[in-house]
Amino acid sequence: MARPKPVAQDRGRGLGRRKFLTFLVAAPTLTVAAKWGLDGFAPATAVPSLPSLADVGDLGDALIIGIKPTSHLMVLEITEDNRMRFELPRVEVGQGITTSMAMIVAEELDARLGDVDIQLSDSRPELQFNQFTAASTGVRVLWEPVRQMAADARARLVAAAAKRWDVPAGQLTTRDSHVWAPDGRSLSYGSLSADAREESAAGAEPKESSEFKVIGKPTTRLDAYNIVTGKALYTMDLPIEGALPTVVARPPTIKGTVASVDDQEAKAMPGVVAVTRIPSGIAVSAETFYDALRARDALKITWHAGPNDNLSDSDIRSQLKGTVEPLAAPKVRDSYLDVTFDFAFVNHAPMEVENAIAHVRDGKADVWMPSQAPIYAQQTIAEAVGLPEEAVRVHVNRAGGSFGRKLFLDAGLEAARVSRVIGRPVKLMWTRQDDMKHGRMRPRSHHTIRASYTAGEVMSFEHRMAGVVVDFTHGLGEALTSNTDDPNEFPSAIYFNMSQANPYNLGLAQQSMKDLILKIPTGSWRSVYSGVMRTAEEVVMDELAERMGEDAITFRKRMVKANSGKAVLAKAAEAANWGRGMPSGHAQGVGYHSEYRSHVACIVELDASDHPHVTKAVLVADVGQVVNPRGLEAQMLGSTMDGIATALRAGVHIDNGAVRESSYGDFLWTKHHDAKFEFEFHSISTTWEPGGAGELAVPAVCAAVANAYARATGTRPRSFPISF
Amino acid sequence: MQRKFKFFVNGERVEVDGDGDMPLLWALRDKLGITGPKYGCGSGICRACTCHLDGEEVQTCQVPLSECRNKRVTTIEGLADGDQLHPVQQAWIDADVGQCGFCQPGQIMTAVALLERTSEPSDADIAAIENMCRCGTYVRIREAIKAAAAGDVGTPDDPPDNDKPDKPGKPDNPGKSQDRGKGGKPDVGEPEESVEEPSEPDDSVIGGIGSSVG
Ligand code: FES
Ligand code: FES
């Protein structure tokens, strides 16, 4: 496809096309697998490493290379009944990856979209790095290998038809899951599949973007029908025979432990089958969740304190202030800004609480769970229940939201532990209160920024962050550190360095992050460090522009490194009618962000009177080649709500080692009344290879809301969420 | 105390042995295998468990079994008339509302109840809906409710290459309201794999809320 010349930060977009070979796997019907490189790769035997991040760019780039040795293990099968079945080594969490992948397969195969089945793959350790759903890399990383697989399959099917009809392959065409002869005869792919196994795909090439018929067309999610009819099955909906509803009594403070338990009364209650002690608390298994919950409440437990019982938010904030690296840049006389920011803990709070089904018996285990890192889940569960890794199967199921939460296997591990003890299949669910009080969070962070300027130029921009450490122990973190020689290198530091880049030319620009190690459950939260780092920077950009007497968008356009950045800002200004008169108490605000080889600008209008709320949101993104514009817009919409929530109201307090919030009643996520705004999304269409999009807009929207709030109220937001 | 409770779910008579305090949500899910209504909070806040009880919107995590005797319960599974989707369901597909989808059975049941109370809900009526959506689909929900209210559902001209005759499709008579609680069997214990069955993809351009620019 056409590749524009990269400039500045556009570099890395549209890497040259790699050459692929494919080979056939023995199977009754055509089963294609992709393979890279002319000489192939031997299966890795040593601990696998991702390429050094310094050499590539970001995690997406690392994964593009990191999955090469194993990509030939992905499976695309053409079945005799003319279905195109692709086993997707990712999880659907609502981001629309199944629809995007089906579109890519349909495009390159010339199959009907309705004939493509995407099945979420069970855990397959041999896939190594190719079974993480993380960092907005799904489409970006699978784009080339999946297109190549499908193009190969199509070439083989054409070759089989050519033989069957004795017509030169060059005269045949493909559409609607059939091969067509010049005289109008057709053969379905299914009927050619067995023969196609013998054919070669030599020279098959994916299409040029100008030939796309499916990719780039707004397409409704393939699971939309199942969603609206209640047929979409989440893990707790799976009819696993005999699986016992199970809940866990948890400590009053984070990571408290059981001192003693009296379970007599609980055990005697109706429906109760077993009471099991596990490291995180006391599990009750019963015939229904109602029985299990009632019996849980009847347990008499005394608890040991947790490791944070002397800690509250103010203590954590002081510790973070003591952790952050001191500002070092010289202050230019009167022409500098010194600013600090604080961001509260934020729960992931997906609608589907943590849950998993596990059946451990006869030397093997099956676990059903929504998992972004199923290989790691398999290995960890195997170790916990004392089984060899091969004896454990993790069946990946669709998730009811994730936002990073399902990288971990908290419930899967608990379910497996209980099942091993009681010898029955266990259907374990956290309550909403469990998830809020013991769930994972985006960590609290503290930031200091010094920016100095003179004569219309920014001389330096120094940004120091300290955050409670993000837990990266979900497999990806281990992969990130496996190629560093420095044993002290934390995956958090590596992830920070590879994900953070100031997208502007701001003279001497520095960013750093220090971890504060606390035993508080944390995890990557949609956009990870960028959600806080880039929000803080964008607020400072507005204040710098004001100091320098320049319009906030003109200033950004002048400073931004990438041409794509200028373009999204310009388009947003035009679409949102930037600078239009606003009533008092209302204001516009802008935010921009670039990551994952993509760019986004957001302009919101906010009414700050009374209950501050957004009245209009305009987003403009350039994410390279768009697979499904409708899905892209959905991701932008979701990120908009995340940006609004984290800017204005959603945060979690810690009081003496316990989370204060307990449900959506006090953890103030957005609701319908926060979404009264007009929403407009524009995608600047480019033919760069796809960048990441799922998390892209969160920092830009959060910043735009903060900047609008600042203008509307004449205040300087320094602590987020603004009302907390 | 364990007792027998008889009521109707999606038009079928059911009998549940249980304790009168058991929330309807758990009776549906754990006793009857009807999993459309979801647990999201268990305390009446998130509304993922919303169903209809004698035509009224209720949060099933808050309704004890003892209040269900002889009443008619409609869950998301019973909303369509056989293969004919309820117009609100169709409007949801048209607007491609769902993301993770978890909150959507509750959102749809709430929207259906709202439209029965108010045939033309205002923005304020929609903003007053309490159902949570963590994926942030609110703007599309509003669009879908308005389309359903206007009878503007279903896309008449699906491109032929996306035809999927063996899959339940869109109503022939979009906008025609249907009796709730008719037809539609509960999905008792029906296994289903994680393969997503495709509905008819809608290739129409994004309407109303923004478009692509070059
Ligand atoms: S589960 Fe019933 S309202 Fe949340
Ligand atoms: S679609 Fe995911 S919670 Fe609403």
PDB file of C-alpha atoms in Angstrom, chain B:
ATOM      1  CA  MET B   1     -37.498 -21.387  54.582  1.00  0.00           C
ATOM      2  CA  GLN B   2     -37.713 -23.483  51.409  1.00  0.00           C
ATOM      3  CA  ARG B   3     -40.996 -23.181  49.552  1.00  0.00           C
ATOM      4  CA  LYS B   4     -42.309 -23.529  46.027  1.00  0.00           C
ATOM      5  CA  PHE B   5     -42.850 -20.380  44.012  1.00  0.00           C
ATOM      6  CA  LYS B   6     -44.823 -20.490  40.799  1.00  0.00           C
ATOM      7  CA  PHE B   7     -44.679 -17.710  38.258  1.00  0.00           C
ATOM      8  CA  PHE B   8     -44.185 -17.116  34.544  1.00  0.00           C
ATOM      9  CA  VAL B   9     -40.921 -16.384  32.817  1.00  0.00           C
ATOM     10  CA  ASN B  10     -41.064 -15.279  29.202  1.00  0.00           C
ATOM     11  CA  GLY B  11     -44.520 -16.784  28.861  1.00  0.00           C
ATOM     12  CA  GLU B  12     -43.659 -20.138  30.379  1.00  0.00           C
ATOM     13  CA  ARG B  13     -44.861 -21.361  33.722  1.00  0.00           C
ATOM     14  CA  VAL B  14     -41.969 -22.042  36.087  1.00  0.00           C
ATOM     15  CA  GLU B  15     -41.651 -23.402  39.582  1.00  0.00           C
ATOM     16  CA  VAL B  16     -38.760 -22.571  41.860  1.00  0.00           C
ATOM     17  CA  ASP B  17     -37.965 -24.271  45.132  1.00  0.00           C
ATOM     18  CA  GLY B  18     -36.364 -21.739  47.345  1.00  0.00           C
ATOM     19  CA  ASP B  19     -36.385 -19.303  50.109  1.00  0.00           C
ATOM     20  CA  GLY B  20     -38.793 -16.393  49.725  1.00  0.00           C
ATOM     21  CA  ASP B  21     -35.982 -13.921  50.309  1.00  0.00           C
ATOM     22  CA  MET B  22     -33.936 -15.199  47.411  1.00  0.00           C
ATOM     23  CA  PRO B  23     -33.567 -12.370  44.888  1.00  0.00           C
ATOM     24  CA  LEU B  24     -35.242 -13.074  41.571  1.00  0.00           C
ATOM     25  CA  LEU B  25     -31.862 -12.543  39.867  1.00  0.00           C
ATOM     26  CA  TRP B  26     -30.415 -15.680  41.457  1.00  0.00           C
ATOM     27  CA  ALA B  27     -33.566 -17.681  40.894  1.00  0.00           C
ATOM     28  CA  LEU B  28     -33.391 -16.841  37.199  1.00  0.00           C
ATOM     29  CA  ARG B  29     -29.688 -17.436  36.843  1.00  0.00           C
ATOM     30  CA  ASP B  30     -28.948 -20.290  39.227  1.00  0.00           C
ATOM     31  CA  LYS B  31     -32.279 -22.127  39.347  1.00  0.00           C
ATOM     32  CA  LEU B  32     -33.672 -21.563  35.854  1.00  0.00           C
ATOM     33  CA  GLY B  33     -30.479 -21.123  33.842  1.00  0.00           C
ATOM     34  CA  ILE B  34     -31.664 -17.801  32.389  1.00  0.00           C
ATOM     35  CA  THR B  35     -28.466 -15.820  32.166  1.00  0.00           C
ATOM     36  CA  GLY B  36     -29.438 -12.691  30.227  1.00  0.00           C
ATOM     37  CA  PRO B  37     -29.966 -10.667  33.418  1.00  0.00           C
ATOM     38  CA  LYS B  38     -26.523  -9.929  34.848  1.00  0.00           C
ATOM     39  CA  TYR B  39     -25.089  -9.395  38.293  1.00  0.00           C
ATOM     40  CA  GLY B  40     -23.248  -6.079  38.391  1.00  0.00           C
ATOM     41  CA  CYS B  41     -23.618  -4.871  41.967  1.00  0.00           C
ATOM     42  CA  GLY B  42     -26.343  -6.795  43.797  1.00  0.00           C
ATOM     43  CA  SER B  43     -27.607  -3.608  45.375  1.00  0.00           C
ATOM     44  CA  GLY B  44     -29.906  -1.904  42.912  1.00  0.00           C
ATOM     45  CA  ILE B  45     -27.330   0.558  41.601  1.00  0.00           C
ATOM     46  CA  CYS B  46     -25.920  -0.667  38.286  1.00  0.00           C
ATOM     47  CA  ARG B  47     -29.170  -2.096  36.894  1.00  0.00           C
ATOM     48  CA  ALA B  48     -27.483  -4.783  34.796  1.00  0.00           C
ATOM     49  CA  CYS B  49     -30.072  -7.180  36.240  1.00  0.00           C
ATOM     50  CA  THR B  50     -33.103  -5.225  34.992  1.00  0.00           C
ATOM     51  CA  CYS B  51     -36.115  -7.249  33.811  1.00  0.00           C
ATOM     52  CA  HIS B  52     -39.855  -6.661  33.714  1.00  0.00           C
ATOM     53  CA  LEU B  53     -42.277  -7.882  36.372  1.00  0.00           C
ATOM     54  CA  ASP B  54     -45.876  -7.686  35.176  1.00  0.00           C
ATOM     55  CA  GLY B  55     -44.676  -5.187  32.602  1.00  0.00           C
ATOM     56  CA  GLU B  56     -42.882  -2.936  35.083  1.00  0.00           C
ATOM     57  CA  GLU B  57     -39.143  -2.408  35.078  1.00  0.00           C
ATOM     58  CA  VAL B  58     -37.508  -3.993  38.146  1.00  0.00           C
ATOM     59  CA  GLN B  59     -34.012  -4.669  39.387  1.00  0.00           C
ATOM     60  CA  THR B  60     -34.122  -8.405  39.904  1.00  0.00           C
ATOM     61  CA  CYS B  61     -31.341  -8.311  42.497  1.00  0.00           C
ATOM     62  CA  GLN B  62     -33.782  -6.359  44.666  1.00  0.00           C
ATOM     63  CA  VAL B  63     -36.969  -8.369  44.121  1.00  0.00           C
ATOM     64  CA  PRO B  64     -37.458 -11.325  46.465  1.00  0.00           C
ATOM     65  CA  LEU B  65     -38.997 -14.500  45.104  1.00  0.00           C
ATOM     66  CA  SER B  66     -41.907 -14.079  47.492  1.00  0.00           C
ATOM     67  CA  GLU B  67     -43.044 -11.085  45.426  1.00  0.00           C
ATOM     68  CA  CYS B  68     -43.093 -13.006  42.170  1.00  0.00           C
ATOM     69  CA  ARG B  69     -45.933 -15.459  42.809  1.00  0.00           C
ATOM     70  CA  ASN B  70     -48.140 -15.759  39.745  1.00  0.00           C
ATOM     71  CA  LYS B  71     -46.505 -12.777  38.156  1.00  0.00           C
ATOM     72  CA  ARG B  72     -45.103 -12.483  34.666  1.00  0.00           C
ATOM     73  CA  VAL B  73     -41.348 -12.006  34.398  1.00  0.00           C
ATOM     74  CA  THR B  74     -39.833 -10.948  31.102  1.00  0.00           C
ATOM     75  CA  THR B  75     -36.090 -11.171  30.620  1.00  0.00           C
ATOM     76  CA  ILE B  76     -34.025 -10.131  27.617  1.00  0.00           C
ATOM     77  CA  GLU B  77     -34.449 -13.682  26.287  1.00  0.00           C
ATOM     78  CA  GLY B  78     -38.191 -13.183  26.075  1.00  0.00           C
ATOM     79  CA  LEU B  79     -38.232  -9.787  24.454  1.00  0.00           C
ATOM     80  CA  ALA B  80     -38.131 -10.910  20.837  1.00  0.00           C
ATOM     81  CA  ASP B  81     -41.162 -12.584  19.314  1.00  0.00           C
ATOM     82  CA  GLY B  82     -39.490 -15.772  18.165  1.00  0.00           C
ATOM     83  CA  ASP B  83     -37.014 -14.677  15.526  1.00  0.00           C
ATOM     84  CA  GLN B  84     -38.588 -11.264  15.263  1.00  0.00           C
ATOM     85  CA  LEU B  85     -36.555  -8.863  17.346  1.00  0.00           C
ATOM     86  CA  HIS B  86     -38.234  -6.235  19.457  1.00  0.00           C
ATOM     87  CA  PRO B  87     -37.780  -2.844  17.743  1.00  0.00           C
ATOM     88  CA  VAL B  88     -35.611  -1.679  20.609  1.00  0.00           C
ATOM     89  CA  GLN B  89     -33.282  -4.646  20.093  1.00  0.00           C
ATOM     90  CA  GLN B  90     -33.174  -3.851  16.405  1.00  0.00           C
ATOM     91  CA  ALA B  91     -32.453  -0.194  17.134  1.00  0.00           C
ATOM     92  CA  TRP B  92     -29.568  -1.362  19.331  1.00  0.00           C
ATOM     93  CA  ILE B  93     -28.101  -3.339  16.434  1.00  0.00           C
ATOM     94  CA  ASP B  94     -28.649  -0.478  13.999  1.00  0.00           C
ATOM     95  CA  ALA B  95     -26.752   1.926  16.255  1.00  0.00           C
ATOM     96  CA  ASP B  96     -24.135  -0.739  17.058  1.00  0.00           C
ATOM     97  CA  VAL B  97     -24.543   0.152  20.703  1.00  0.00           C
ATOM     98  CA  GLY B  98     -22.876  -2.732  22.512  1.00  0.00           C
ATOM     99  CA  GLN B  99     -19.202  -2.879  23.334  1.00  0.00           C
ATOM    100  CA  CYS B 100     -18.500  -5.546  25.918  1.00  0.00           C
ATOM    101  CA  GLY B 101     -22.268  -5.995  25.933  1.00  0.00           C
ATOM    102  CA  PHE B 102     -22.553  -6.895  29.597  1.00  0.00           C
ATOM    103  CA  CYS B 103     -24.830  -4.024  30.618  1.00  0.00           C
ATOM    104  CA  GLN B 104     -26.922  -4.140  27.477  1.00  0.00           C
ATOM    105  CA  PRO B 105     -29.648  -6.635  28.456  1.00  0.00           C
ATOM    106  CA  GLY B 106     -30.424  -4.326  31.370  1.00  0.00           C
ATOM    107  CA  GLN B 107     -30.166  -1.185  29.234  1.00  0.00           C
ATOM    108  CA  ILE B 108     -32.558  -2.635  26.669  1.00  0.00           C
ATOM    109  CA  MET B 109     -35.112  -3.763  29.251  1.00  0.00           C
ATOM    110  CA  THR B 110     -34.997  -0.295  30.810  1.00  0.00           C
ATOM    111  CA  ALA B 111     -35.383   1.389  27.411  1.00  0.00           C
ATOM    112  CA  VAL B 112     -38.358  -0.796  26.513  1.00  0.00           C
ATOM    113  CA  ALA B 113     -40.053   0.119  29.787  1.00  0.00           C
ATOM    114  CA  LEU B 114     -39.270   3.801  29.242  1.00  0.00           C
ATOM    115  CA  LEU B 115     -40.778   3.733  25.755  1.00  0.00           C
ATOM    116  CA  GLU B 116     -43.924   2.119  27.103  1.00  0.00           C
ATOM    117  CA  ARG B 117     -44.306   4.914  29.620  1.00  0.00           C
ATOM    118  CA  THR B 118     -43.288   7.719  27.269  1.00  0.00           C
ATOM    119  CA  SER B 119     -43.563   7.151  23.562  1.00  0.00           C
ATOM    120  CA  GLU B 120     -41.294  10.098  22.774  1.00  0.00           C
ATOM    121  CA  PRO B 121     -38.691  10.318  25.516  1.00  0.00           C
ATOM    122  CA  SER B 122     -36.827  13.614  25.787  1.00  0.00           C
ATOM    123  CA  ASP B 123     -33.078  13.957  26.276  1.00  0.00           C
ATOM    124  CA  ALA B 124     -33.824  14.581  29.936  1.00  0.00           C
ATOM    125  CA  ASP B 125     -35.825  11.338  30.194  1.00  0.00           C
ATOM    126  CA  ILE B 126     -32.917   9.428  28.692  1.00  0.00           C
ATOM    127  CA  ALA B 127     -30.357  11.212  30.874  1.00  0.00           C
ATOM    128  CA  ALA B 128     -32.373  10.128  33.908  1.00  0.00           C
ATOM    129  CA  ILE B 129     -31.832   6.434  33.137  1.00  0.00           C
ATOM    130  CA  GLU B 130     -29.783   4.966  35.963  1.00  0.00           C
ATOM    131  CA  ASN B 131     -28.266   1.960  34.168  1.00  0.00           C
ATOM    132  CA  MET B 132     -24.472   2.010  34.265  1.00  0.00           C
ATOM    133  CA  CYS B 133     -22.359   1.286  31.222  1.00  0.00           C
ATOM    134  CA  ARG B 134     -18.695   1.081  32.072  1.00  0.00           C
ATOM    135  CA  CYS B 135     -17.760   0.914  28.378  1.00  0.00           C
ATOM    136  CA  GLY B 136     -19.400   4.304  27.905  1.00  0.00           C
ATOM    137  CA  THR B 137     -21.963   3.544  25.204  1.00  0.00           C
ATOM    138  CA  TYR B 138     -24.444   6.157  26.446  1.00  0.00           C
ATOM    139  CA  VAL B 139     -24.410   8.348  23.355  1.00  0.00           C
ATOM    140  CA  ARG B 140     -25.296   5.414  21.132  1.00  0.00           C
ATOM    141  CA  ILE B 141     -27.964   4.250  23.588  1.00  0.00           C
ATOM    142  CA  ARG B 142     -29.582   7.671  23.294  1.00  0.00           C
ATOM    143  CA  GLU B 143     -29.439   7.394  19.513  1.00  0.00           C
ATOM    144  CA  ALA B 144     -31.001   3.922  19.604  1.00  0.00           C
ATOM    145  CA  ILE B 145     -33.815   4.940  21.950  1.00  0.00           C
ATOM    146  CA  LYS B 146     -34.670   7.902  19.750  1.00  0.00           C
ATOM    147  CA  ALA B 147     -34.652   5.747  16.617  1.00  0.00           C
ATOM    148  CA  ALA B 148     -36.892   3.180  18.287  1.00  0.00           C
ATOM    149  CA  ALA B 149     -39.253   5.932  19.449  1.00  0.00           C
ATOM    150  CA  ALA B 150     -39.434   7.259  15.894  1.00  0.00           C
ATOM    151  CA  GLY B 151     -40.066   3.784  14.501  1.00  0.00           C
ATOM    152  CA  ASP B 152     -36.896   4.215  12.514  1.00  0.00           C
ATOM    153  CA  VAL B 153     -35.382   0.780  12.928  1.00  0.00           C
ATOM    154  CA  GLY B 154     -34.012  -1.889  10.619  1.00  0.00           C
ATOM    155  CA  THR B 155     -31.988  -1.261   7.515  1.00  0.00           C
ATOM    156  CA  PRO B 156     -34.133  -2.387   4.585  1.00  0.00           C
ATOM    157  CA  ASP B 157     -31.356  -2.896   2.070  1.00  0.00           C
ATOM    158  CA  ASP B 158     -28.626  -5.100   3.395  1.00  0.00           C
ATOM    159  CA  PRO B 159     -26.034  -5.822   0.787  1.00  0.00           C
ATOM    160  CA  PRO B 160     -26.501  -9.348  -0.577  1.00  0.00           C
ATOM    161  CA  ASP B 161     -22.985 -10.536   0.181  1.00  0.00           C
ATOM    162  CA  ASN B 162     -23.708 -10.216   3.856  1.00  0.00           C
ATOM    163  CA  ASP B 163     -26.933 -12.150   3.714  1.00  0.00           C
ATOM    164  CA  LYS B 164     -27.155 -14.836   6.266  1.00  0.00           C
ATOM    165  CA  PRO B 165     -30.531 -16.469   5.777  1.00  0.00           C
ATOM    166  CA  ASP B 166     -30.032 -19.024   8.528  1.00  0.00           C
ATOM    167  CA  LYS B 167     -29.633 -16.337  11.143  1.00  0.00           C
ATOM    168  CA  PRO B 168     -32.529 -14.565  12.768  1.00  0.00           C
ATOM    169  CA  GLY B 169     -32.864 -11.269  11.055  1.00  0.00           C
ATOM    170  CA  LYS B 170     -34.416  -7.938  11.403  1.00  0.00           C
ATOM    171  CA  PRO B 171     -38.151  -7.461  11.698  1.00  0.00           C
ATOM    172  CA  ASP B 172     -40.005  -7.158   8.442  1.00  0.00           C
ATOM    173  CA  ASN B 173     -42.159  -4.596  10.049  1.00  0.00           C
ATOM    174  CA  PRO B 174     -39.801  -2.288  11.792  1.00  0.00           C
ATOM    175  CA  GLY B 175     -41.373  -0.056  14.341  1.00  0.00           C
ATOM    176  CA  LYS B 176     -44.358  -2.262  15.003  1.00  0.00           C
ATOM    177  CA  SER B 177     -44.546  -2.855  18.681  1.00  0.00           C
ATOM    178  CA  GLN B 178     -44.905  -6.366  19.937  1.00  0.00           C
ATOM    179  CA  ASP B 179     -46.468  -8.016  22.889  1.00  0.00           C
ATOM    180  CA  ARG B 180     -43.920  -8.548  25.515  1.00  0.00           C
ATOM    181  CA  GLY B 181     -43.599 -11.910  27.063  1.00  0.00           C
ATOM    182  CA  LYS B 182     -44.806 -13.766  24.033  1.00  0.00           C
ATOM    183  CA  GLY B 183     -42.741 -16.558  22.590  1.00  0.00           C
ATOM    184  CA  GLY B 184     -39.013 -16.661  23.189  1.00  0.00           C
ATOM    185  CA  LYS B 185     -38.079 -19.612  25.315  1.00  0.00           C
ATOM    186  CA  PRO B 186     -35.645 -19.311  28.164  1.00  0.00           C
ATOM    187  CA  ASP B 187     -32.243 -20.559  27.202  1.00  0.00           C
ATOM    188  CA  VAL B 188     -32.203 -23.167  29.934  1.00  0.00           C
ATOM    189  CA  GLY B 189     -28.796 -24.727  30.097  1.00  0.00           C
ATOM    190  CA  GLU B 190     -28.191 -24.325  26.402  1.00  0.00           C
ATOM    191  CA  PRO B 191     -24.489 -24.627  25.845  1.00  0.00           C
ATOM    192  CA  GLU B 192     -22.904 -22.154  23.541  1.00  0.00           C
ATOM    193  CA  GLU B 193     -19.306 -21.792  22.562  1.00  0.00           C
ATOM    194  CA  SER B 194     -17.436 -18.568  22.643  1.00  0.00           C
ATOM    195  CA  VAL B 195     -17.666 -18.352  18.867  1.00  0.00           C
ATOM    196  CA  GLU B 196     -19.766 -15.313  18.175  1.00  0.00           C
ATOM    197  CA  GLU B 197     -22.635 -15.989  15.866  1.00  0.00           C
ATOM    198  CA  PRO B 198     -22.715 -13.168  13.414  1.00  0.00           C
ATOM    199  CA  SER B 199     -25.823 -11.139  13.028  1.00  0.00           C
ATOM    200  CA  GLU B 200     -26.447  -9.429   9.772  1.00  0.00           C
ATOM    201  CA  PRO B 201     -23.703  -6.901   9.442  1.00  0.00           C
ATOM    202  CA  ASP B 202     -24.862  -3.450   8.663  1.00  0.00           C
ATOM    203  CA  ASP B 203     -22.771  -1.699   6.116  1.00  0.00           C
ATOM    204  CA  SER B 204     -24.538   1.601   6.180  1.00  0.00           C
ATOM    205  CA  VAL B 205     -22.431   4.634   6.980  1.00  0.00           C
ATOM    206  CA  ILE B 206     -22.382   5.976  10.495  1.00  0.00           C
ATOM    207  CA  GLY B 207     -25.409   8.141  10.789  1.00  0.00           C
ATOM    208  CA  GLY B 208     -25.862  11.229  12.846  1.00  0.00           C
ATOM    209  CA  ILE B 209     -22.851  11.263  15.054  1.00  0.00           C
ATOM    210  CA  GLY B 210     -19.957  12.168  12.898  1.00  0.00           C
ATOM    211  CA  SER B 211     -18.490  10.870   9.724  1.00  0.00           C
ATOM    212  CA  SER B 212     -15.166  10.209   8.116  1.00  0.00           C
ATOM    213  CA  VAL B 213     -13.212  12.921   6.486  1.00  0.00           C
ATOM    214  CA  GLY B 214     -10.376  12.508   4.098  1.00  0.00           C
TER     215      GLY B 214
END
